[in-house]
XYZ file of C-alpha atoms in Angstrom:
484
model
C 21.133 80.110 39.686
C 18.820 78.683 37.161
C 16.015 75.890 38.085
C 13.567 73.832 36.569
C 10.292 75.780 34.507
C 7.249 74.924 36.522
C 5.803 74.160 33.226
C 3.827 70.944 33.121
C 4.407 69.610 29.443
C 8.015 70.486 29.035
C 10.676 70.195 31.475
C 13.241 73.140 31.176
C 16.787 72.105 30.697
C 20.204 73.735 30.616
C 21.470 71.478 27.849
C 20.372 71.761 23.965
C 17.292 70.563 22.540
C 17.782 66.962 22.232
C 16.234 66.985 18.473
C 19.244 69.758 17.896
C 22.607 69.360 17.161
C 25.035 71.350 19.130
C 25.967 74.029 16.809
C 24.136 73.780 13.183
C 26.230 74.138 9.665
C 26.058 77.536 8.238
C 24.564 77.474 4.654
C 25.081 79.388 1.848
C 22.855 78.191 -1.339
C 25.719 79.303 -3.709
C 28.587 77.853 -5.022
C 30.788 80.830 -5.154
C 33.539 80.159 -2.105
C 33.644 81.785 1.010
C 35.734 84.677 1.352
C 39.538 84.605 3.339
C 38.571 87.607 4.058
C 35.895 89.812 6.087
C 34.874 93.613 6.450
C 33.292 95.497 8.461
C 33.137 99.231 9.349
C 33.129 101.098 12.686
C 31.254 104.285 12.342
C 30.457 106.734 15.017
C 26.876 107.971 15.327
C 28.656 111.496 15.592
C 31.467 113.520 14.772
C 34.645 110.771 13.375
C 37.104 111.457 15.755
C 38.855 114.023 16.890
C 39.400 115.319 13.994
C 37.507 113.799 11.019
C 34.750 115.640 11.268
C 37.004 119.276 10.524
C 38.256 117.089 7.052
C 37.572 119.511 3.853
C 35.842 116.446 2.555
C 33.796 115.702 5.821
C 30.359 115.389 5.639
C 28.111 117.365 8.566
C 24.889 115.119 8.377
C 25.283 113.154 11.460
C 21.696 113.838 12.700
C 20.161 112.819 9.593
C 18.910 109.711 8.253
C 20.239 109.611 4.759
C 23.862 110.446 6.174
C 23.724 106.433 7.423
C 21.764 105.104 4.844
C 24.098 107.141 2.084
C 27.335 105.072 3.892
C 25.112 101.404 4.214
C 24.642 101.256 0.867
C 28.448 102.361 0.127
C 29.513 99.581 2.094
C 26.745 96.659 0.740
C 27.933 97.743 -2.609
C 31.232 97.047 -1.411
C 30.963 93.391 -0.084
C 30.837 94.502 4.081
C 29.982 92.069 6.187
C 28.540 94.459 8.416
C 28.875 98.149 9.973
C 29.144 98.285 13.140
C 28.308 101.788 15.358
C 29.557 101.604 18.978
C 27.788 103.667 21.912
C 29.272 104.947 25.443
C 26.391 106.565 28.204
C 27.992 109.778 28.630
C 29.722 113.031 27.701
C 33.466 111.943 28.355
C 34.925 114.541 31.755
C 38.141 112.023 32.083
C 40.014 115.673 31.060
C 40.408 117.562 34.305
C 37.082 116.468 35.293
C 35.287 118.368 32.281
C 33.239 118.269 29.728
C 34.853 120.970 28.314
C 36.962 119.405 26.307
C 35.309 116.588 24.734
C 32.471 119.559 24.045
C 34.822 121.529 22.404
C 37.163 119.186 20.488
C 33.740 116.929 19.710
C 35.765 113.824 21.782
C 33.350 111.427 22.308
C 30.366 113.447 21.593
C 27.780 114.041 20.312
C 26.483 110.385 20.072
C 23.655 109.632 19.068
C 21.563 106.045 20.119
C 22.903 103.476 17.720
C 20.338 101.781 17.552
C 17.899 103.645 15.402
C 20.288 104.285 13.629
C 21.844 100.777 12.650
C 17.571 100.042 11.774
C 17.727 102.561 9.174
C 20.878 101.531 7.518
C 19.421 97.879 7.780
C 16.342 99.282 5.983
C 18.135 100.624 3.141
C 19.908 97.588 2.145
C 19.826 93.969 1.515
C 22.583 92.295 3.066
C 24.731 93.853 5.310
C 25.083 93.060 8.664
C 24.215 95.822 11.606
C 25.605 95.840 14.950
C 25.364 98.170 17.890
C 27.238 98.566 21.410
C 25.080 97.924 24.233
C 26.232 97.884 27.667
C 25.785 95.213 30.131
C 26.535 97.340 33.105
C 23.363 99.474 32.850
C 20.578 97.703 31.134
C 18.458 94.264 32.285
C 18.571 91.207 30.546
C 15.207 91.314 29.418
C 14.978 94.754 27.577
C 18.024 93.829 25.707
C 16.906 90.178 25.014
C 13.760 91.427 23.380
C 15.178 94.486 21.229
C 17.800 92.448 19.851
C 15.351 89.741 19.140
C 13.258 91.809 17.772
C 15.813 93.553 15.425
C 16.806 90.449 14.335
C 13.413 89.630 13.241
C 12.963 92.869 11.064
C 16.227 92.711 9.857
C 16.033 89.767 8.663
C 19.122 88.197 10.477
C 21.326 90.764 10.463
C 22.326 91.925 13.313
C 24.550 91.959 15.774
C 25.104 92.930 19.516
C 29.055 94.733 20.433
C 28.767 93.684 24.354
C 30.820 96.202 26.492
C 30.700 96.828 30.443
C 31.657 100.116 30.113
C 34.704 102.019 30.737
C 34.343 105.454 31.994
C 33.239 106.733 35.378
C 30.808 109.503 33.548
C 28.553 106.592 32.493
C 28.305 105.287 35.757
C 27.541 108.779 37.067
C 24.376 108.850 35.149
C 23.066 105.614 37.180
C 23.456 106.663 40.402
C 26.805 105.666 41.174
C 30.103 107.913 41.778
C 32.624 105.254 39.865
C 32.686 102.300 37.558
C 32.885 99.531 39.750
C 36.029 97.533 39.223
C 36.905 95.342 35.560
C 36.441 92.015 37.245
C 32.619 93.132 39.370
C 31.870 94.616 35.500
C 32.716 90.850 34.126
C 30.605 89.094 36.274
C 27.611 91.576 35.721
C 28.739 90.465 31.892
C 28.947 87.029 32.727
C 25.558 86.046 34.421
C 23.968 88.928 31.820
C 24.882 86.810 28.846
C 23.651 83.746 30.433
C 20.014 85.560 31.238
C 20.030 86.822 27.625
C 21.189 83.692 25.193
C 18.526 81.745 27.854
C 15.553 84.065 27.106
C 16.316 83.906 23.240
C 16.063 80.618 23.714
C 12.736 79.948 25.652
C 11.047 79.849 22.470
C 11.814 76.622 20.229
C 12.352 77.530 16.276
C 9.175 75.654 15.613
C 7.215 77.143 18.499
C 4.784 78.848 15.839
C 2.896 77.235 13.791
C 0.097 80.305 12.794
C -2.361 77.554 11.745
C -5.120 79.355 10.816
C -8.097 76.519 10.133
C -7.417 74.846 13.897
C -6.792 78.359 15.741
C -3.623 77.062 17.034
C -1.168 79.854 16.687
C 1.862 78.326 19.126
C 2.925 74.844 21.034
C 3.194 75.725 24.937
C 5.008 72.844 25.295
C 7.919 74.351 22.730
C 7.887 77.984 25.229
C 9.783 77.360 28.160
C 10.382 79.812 31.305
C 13.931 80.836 32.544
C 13.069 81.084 35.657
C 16.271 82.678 36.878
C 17.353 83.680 40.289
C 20.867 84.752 40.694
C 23.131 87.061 42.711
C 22.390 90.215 40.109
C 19.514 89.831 38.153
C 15.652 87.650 38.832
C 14.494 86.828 35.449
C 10.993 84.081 35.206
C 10.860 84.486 31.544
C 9.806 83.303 28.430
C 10.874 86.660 26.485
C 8.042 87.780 24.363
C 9.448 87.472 21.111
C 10.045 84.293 19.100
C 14.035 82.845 19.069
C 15.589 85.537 16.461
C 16.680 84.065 12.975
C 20.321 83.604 13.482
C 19.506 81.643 16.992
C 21.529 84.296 18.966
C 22.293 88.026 17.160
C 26.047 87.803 16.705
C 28.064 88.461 19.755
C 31.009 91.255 19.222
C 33.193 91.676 22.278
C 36.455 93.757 22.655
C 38.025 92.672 25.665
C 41.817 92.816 25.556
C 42.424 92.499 29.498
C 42.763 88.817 31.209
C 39.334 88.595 31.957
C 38.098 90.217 28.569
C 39.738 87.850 26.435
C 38.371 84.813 28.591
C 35.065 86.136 28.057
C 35.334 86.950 24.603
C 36.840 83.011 23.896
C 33.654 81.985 25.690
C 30.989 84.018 24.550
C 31.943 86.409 21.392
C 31.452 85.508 17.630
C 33.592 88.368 16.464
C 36.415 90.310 18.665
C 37.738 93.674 17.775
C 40.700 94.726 19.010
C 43.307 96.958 17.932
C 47.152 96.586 17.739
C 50.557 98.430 16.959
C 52.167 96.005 15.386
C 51.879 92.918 13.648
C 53.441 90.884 16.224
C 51.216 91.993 19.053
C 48.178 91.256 16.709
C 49.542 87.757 16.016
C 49.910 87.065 19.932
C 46.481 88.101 20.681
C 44.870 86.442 18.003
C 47.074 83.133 18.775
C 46.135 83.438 22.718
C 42.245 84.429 22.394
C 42.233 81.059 19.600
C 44.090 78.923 22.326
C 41.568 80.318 24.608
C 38.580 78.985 22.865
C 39.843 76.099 21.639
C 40.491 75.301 25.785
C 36.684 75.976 26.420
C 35.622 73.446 23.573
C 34.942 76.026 20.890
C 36.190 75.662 17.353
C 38.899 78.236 16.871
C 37.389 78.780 13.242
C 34.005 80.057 15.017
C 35.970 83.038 16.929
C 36.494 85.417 13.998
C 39.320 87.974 14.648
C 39.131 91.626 13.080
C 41.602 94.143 14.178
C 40.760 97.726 13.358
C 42.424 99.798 10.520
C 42.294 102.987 9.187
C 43.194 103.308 5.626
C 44.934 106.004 3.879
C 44.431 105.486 -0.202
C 46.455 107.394 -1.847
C 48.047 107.207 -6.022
C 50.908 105.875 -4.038
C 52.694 105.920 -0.857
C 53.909 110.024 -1.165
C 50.325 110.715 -2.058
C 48.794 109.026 0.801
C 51.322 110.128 3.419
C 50.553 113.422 2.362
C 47.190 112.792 2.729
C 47.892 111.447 6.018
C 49.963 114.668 7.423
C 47.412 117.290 5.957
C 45.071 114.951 8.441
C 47.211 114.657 11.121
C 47.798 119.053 10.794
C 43.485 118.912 11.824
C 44.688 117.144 15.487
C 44.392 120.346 18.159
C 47.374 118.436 20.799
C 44.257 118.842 23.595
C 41.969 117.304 21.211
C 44.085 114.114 20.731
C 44.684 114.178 24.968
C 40.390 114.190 25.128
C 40.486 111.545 22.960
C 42.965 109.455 24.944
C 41.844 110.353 28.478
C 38.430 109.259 27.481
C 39.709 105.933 26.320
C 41.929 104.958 29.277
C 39.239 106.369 31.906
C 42.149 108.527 33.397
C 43.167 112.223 33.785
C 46.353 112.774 32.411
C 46.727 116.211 33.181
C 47.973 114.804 36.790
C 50.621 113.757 35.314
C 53.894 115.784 33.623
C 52.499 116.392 30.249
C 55.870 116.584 28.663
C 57.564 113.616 30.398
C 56.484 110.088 29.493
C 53.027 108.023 29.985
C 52.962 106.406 33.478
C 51.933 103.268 34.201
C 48.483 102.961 34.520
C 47.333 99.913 37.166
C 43.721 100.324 35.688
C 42.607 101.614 32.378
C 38.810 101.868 30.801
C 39.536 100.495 27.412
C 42.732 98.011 27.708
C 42.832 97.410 23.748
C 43.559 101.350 23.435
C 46.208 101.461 26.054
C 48.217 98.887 25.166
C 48.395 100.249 21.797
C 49.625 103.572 22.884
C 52.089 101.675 25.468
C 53.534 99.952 22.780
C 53.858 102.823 20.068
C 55.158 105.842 22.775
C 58.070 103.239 24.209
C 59.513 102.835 20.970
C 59.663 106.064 19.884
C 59.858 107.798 23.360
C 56.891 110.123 23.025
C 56.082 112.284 25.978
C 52.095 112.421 27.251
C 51.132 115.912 24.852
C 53.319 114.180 22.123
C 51.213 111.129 22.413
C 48.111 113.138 22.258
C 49.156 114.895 19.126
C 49.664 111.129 17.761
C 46.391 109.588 18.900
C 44.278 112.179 17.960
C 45.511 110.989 14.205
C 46.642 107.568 14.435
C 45.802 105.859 11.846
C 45.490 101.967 12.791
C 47.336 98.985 11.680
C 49.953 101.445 9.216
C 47.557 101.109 6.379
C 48.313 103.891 3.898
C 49.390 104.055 0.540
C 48.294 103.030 -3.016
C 45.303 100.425 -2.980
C 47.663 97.683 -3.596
C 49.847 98.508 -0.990
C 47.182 98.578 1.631
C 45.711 95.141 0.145
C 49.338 93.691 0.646
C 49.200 94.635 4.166
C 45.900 93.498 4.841
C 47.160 90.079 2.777
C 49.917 89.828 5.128
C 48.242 89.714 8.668
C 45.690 87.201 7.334
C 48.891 85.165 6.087
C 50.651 85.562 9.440
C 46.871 84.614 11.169
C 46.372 88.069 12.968
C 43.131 88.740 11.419
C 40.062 87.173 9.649
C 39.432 90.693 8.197
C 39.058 94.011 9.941
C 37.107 96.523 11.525
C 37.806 99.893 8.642
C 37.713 102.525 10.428
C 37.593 105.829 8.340
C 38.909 109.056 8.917
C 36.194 111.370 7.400
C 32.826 110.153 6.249
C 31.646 109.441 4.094
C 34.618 109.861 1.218
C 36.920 107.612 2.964
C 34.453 105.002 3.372
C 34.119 105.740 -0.730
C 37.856 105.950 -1.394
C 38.135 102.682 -0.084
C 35.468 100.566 -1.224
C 36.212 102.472 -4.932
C 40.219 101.557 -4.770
C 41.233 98.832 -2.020
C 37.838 96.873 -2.452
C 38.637 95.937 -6.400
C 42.316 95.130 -5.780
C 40.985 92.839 -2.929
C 38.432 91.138 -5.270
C 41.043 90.812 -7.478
C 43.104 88.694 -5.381
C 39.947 86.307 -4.370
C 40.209 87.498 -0.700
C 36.756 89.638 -0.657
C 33.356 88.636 -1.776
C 32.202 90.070 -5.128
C 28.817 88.642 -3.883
C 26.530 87.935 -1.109
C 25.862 84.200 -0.368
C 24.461 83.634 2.880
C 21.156 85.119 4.031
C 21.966 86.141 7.436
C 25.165 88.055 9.301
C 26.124 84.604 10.709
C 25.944 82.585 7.057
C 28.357 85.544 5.532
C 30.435 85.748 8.388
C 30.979 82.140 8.254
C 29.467 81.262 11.952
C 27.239 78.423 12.653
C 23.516 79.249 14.038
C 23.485 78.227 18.220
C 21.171 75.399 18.617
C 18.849 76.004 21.571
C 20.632 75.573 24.439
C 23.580 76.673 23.009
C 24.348 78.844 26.106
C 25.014 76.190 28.286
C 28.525 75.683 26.822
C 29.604 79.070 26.860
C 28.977 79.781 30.095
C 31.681 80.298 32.890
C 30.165 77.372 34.401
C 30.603 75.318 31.344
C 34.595 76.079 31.119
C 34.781 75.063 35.183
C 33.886 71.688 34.248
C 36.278 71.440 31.704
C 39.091 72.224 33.746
């Protein structure tokens, strides 16, 4: 629970600065109109895939610095909101209980810590936004409060935070326990996490700082305020000792496609990623996780939807799907089986490899498996088939000419499935190049990309107000009890 600061000048409150408004108007000091549309790019701090990194055009400079800060500026040239690298805490053994595998197929590893590296693509550019996966199920509110803070600061208000709670029993086995515990125990963690964090960015007051340098006075006690948390996971006094970051809060990413993930992500997330087979499963998620916020008092507009996709640019559709199968000819079938076992957090070499996918009661990444539910039913794939498939899938049936791709792209935004997506390439950097050279210009053309940047910070391009202090408060599970 959270109680009163024992601060003398300034009583600590759960509710928003009363001098605040709830939620503050993003700005943009330009004319030029927001765009319909927004990008960003997934990006693994390691091999692409199962396969990408064996692509004749592949680049092999994952452990260097100027591979990132060669694809940042790629992608700022391009108009991306942001790039976005996720993380997991382990070498994946969901394959027969190995590392073997992922080792040899490069499934999942090696991965390097995003987080240096999203700093040096910030450093190398202007404007895009950076975000990195950290986990809530093995870090304390206060490290994380401060780093993010702090990148914020440096960054100048670009960055971003993908909050996960983990998904595969080899992370947990590097913290001292034998198995992840189960989705809804990760939530919670999640839950009372978020609430420690957004409350610690928000001990300090924006104008907490005044730096006067003729009185001496270099901050108001009285705008600092202690957390003073006690609660069934974490004990947190507080203040956190950086000032609040420039966008209020880093931008929250969250993936959650389960029950409980979605509710979370309505409450808490600024940007969800999620991934679909089809455009009507993409317009049902997007329509529940809006109806969702909209029931915890959130403007649907501030909950901006990206599914992932992985274009294939091509002359036209015969050159791209040619493209796509000389890809696709790279998948090894127990590479793509890696790949999948690591995702759902479940060895599928129990099961008949060439009769069909079992139901699964539990599943690390829900997203994932859903997808693959969907796509093996209707065309009535067995398990090594499906491997063969996901080791290459190519997401949201993006490939052909650059026009083609921007009419599918136009389509789900029509149909309100998306507010952009999360481009996902299949060899970096040239597909990263390929499409910001082809599908970014026919985009422009059609006024649904930027062909500048307006806003100063993540939040201003992405179109998302900055939290006023206090903000919290109405996110939190508490919050949507007393609005039901």
């Amino acid at each position: 629970m959270t109680t009163d600061t024992p601060h003398t000048d300034t009583p600590h409150t759960d509710t928003p600065d009363a001098d605040a408004p709830h939620t503050d108007t993003p700005h943009t000091g330009d004319p030029h109109p927001a765009p319909r549309l927004h990008l960003a790019a997934f990006l693994n701090a390691g091999p692409q895939g199962t396969s990408g990194w064996r692509h004749p055009d592949a680049g092999d400079g994952f452990l260097t610095a100027a591979h990132y800060t060669r694809i940042a500026r790629v992608l700022e040239d391009a108009g991306f909101d942001m790039a976005f690298v996720p993380d997991s805490l382990a070498v994946p053994r969901s394959l027969g209980d190995s590392f073997d595998p992922a080792v040899t197929w490069g499934t999942g590893t090696p991965r390097l810590d995003p987080l240096p590296v999203i700093t040096l693509m910030a450093a190398a550019t202007e404007h895009l936004g950076v975000a990195a996966t950290v986990s809530t199920g093995y870090q304390e509110p206060f490290h994380v409060a401060r780093g993010m803070a702090t990148l914020d600061h440096l960054v100048g208000g670009r960055a971003g935070w993908n909050v996960v709670t983990s998904f595969q029993d080899a992370e947990a086995q590097n913290f001292g326990q034998d198995r992840l515990p189960d989705r809804q125990a990760r939530y919670d963690r999640a839950e009372e996490f978020l609430e420690v964090t957004a409350q610690l960015w928000d001990s300090w007051a924006d104008d907490a700082v005044v730096a006067d340098k003729e009185s001496g006075v270099y901050g108001r006690p009285e705008r600092v305020r202690a957390v003073e948390h006690r609660g069934e996971r974490f004990a947190v006094r507080g203040p956190l000792s950086v000032p609040r970051p420039p966008q209020g809060y880093p931008v929250i990413i969250q993936a959650g496609a389960s029950p409980a993930g979605r509710d979370f992500a309505a409450r808490w997330a600024d940007v969800v990623f999620c991934s679909h087979e089809s455009l009507e499963s993409a317009v049902a998620f997007a329509t529940d996780l809006r109806a969702r916020a909209a029931a915890h008092g959130r403007d649907p507009g501030q909950l901006k939807v990206l599914p992932a996709a992985t274009p294939v640019v091509g002359t036209d559709v015969k050159d791209a799907l040619a493209k796509h199968e000389a890809f696709a000819e790279l998948v090894h079938p127990e590479a793509g089986l890696s790949r999948l076992a690591y995702h759902v957090n479940v060895d599928l070499t129990r099961y008949d490899l060439d009769g069909p996918l079992p139901s699964l009661a539990e599943v690390g990444v829900e997203g994932h498996y859903r997808e693959v539910v969907e796509f093996a039913e209707r065309e009535k794939l067995s398990v090594r088939e499906i491997g063969r498939w996901y080791g290459a899938r190519t997401e949201g049936g993006m490939i052909g000419s650059a026009a083609d791709i921007a009419d599918t792209m136009e389509q789900w935004l029509d149909a309100g499935a998306a507010d952009g997506f999360m481009i996902q390439a299949t060899h970096v950097p040239a597909a990263f190049e390929e499409f910001a050279d082809h599908v970014v210009p026919e985009l422009r053309r059609r006024g649904l990309v930027r062909t500048a940047y307006t806003g100063g910070t993540l939040r201003d391009n992405l179109g998302l107000a900055r939290p006023a202090r206090g903000e919290w408060h109405h996110r939190a599970r508490s919050a949507a009890g007393d609005r039901t």
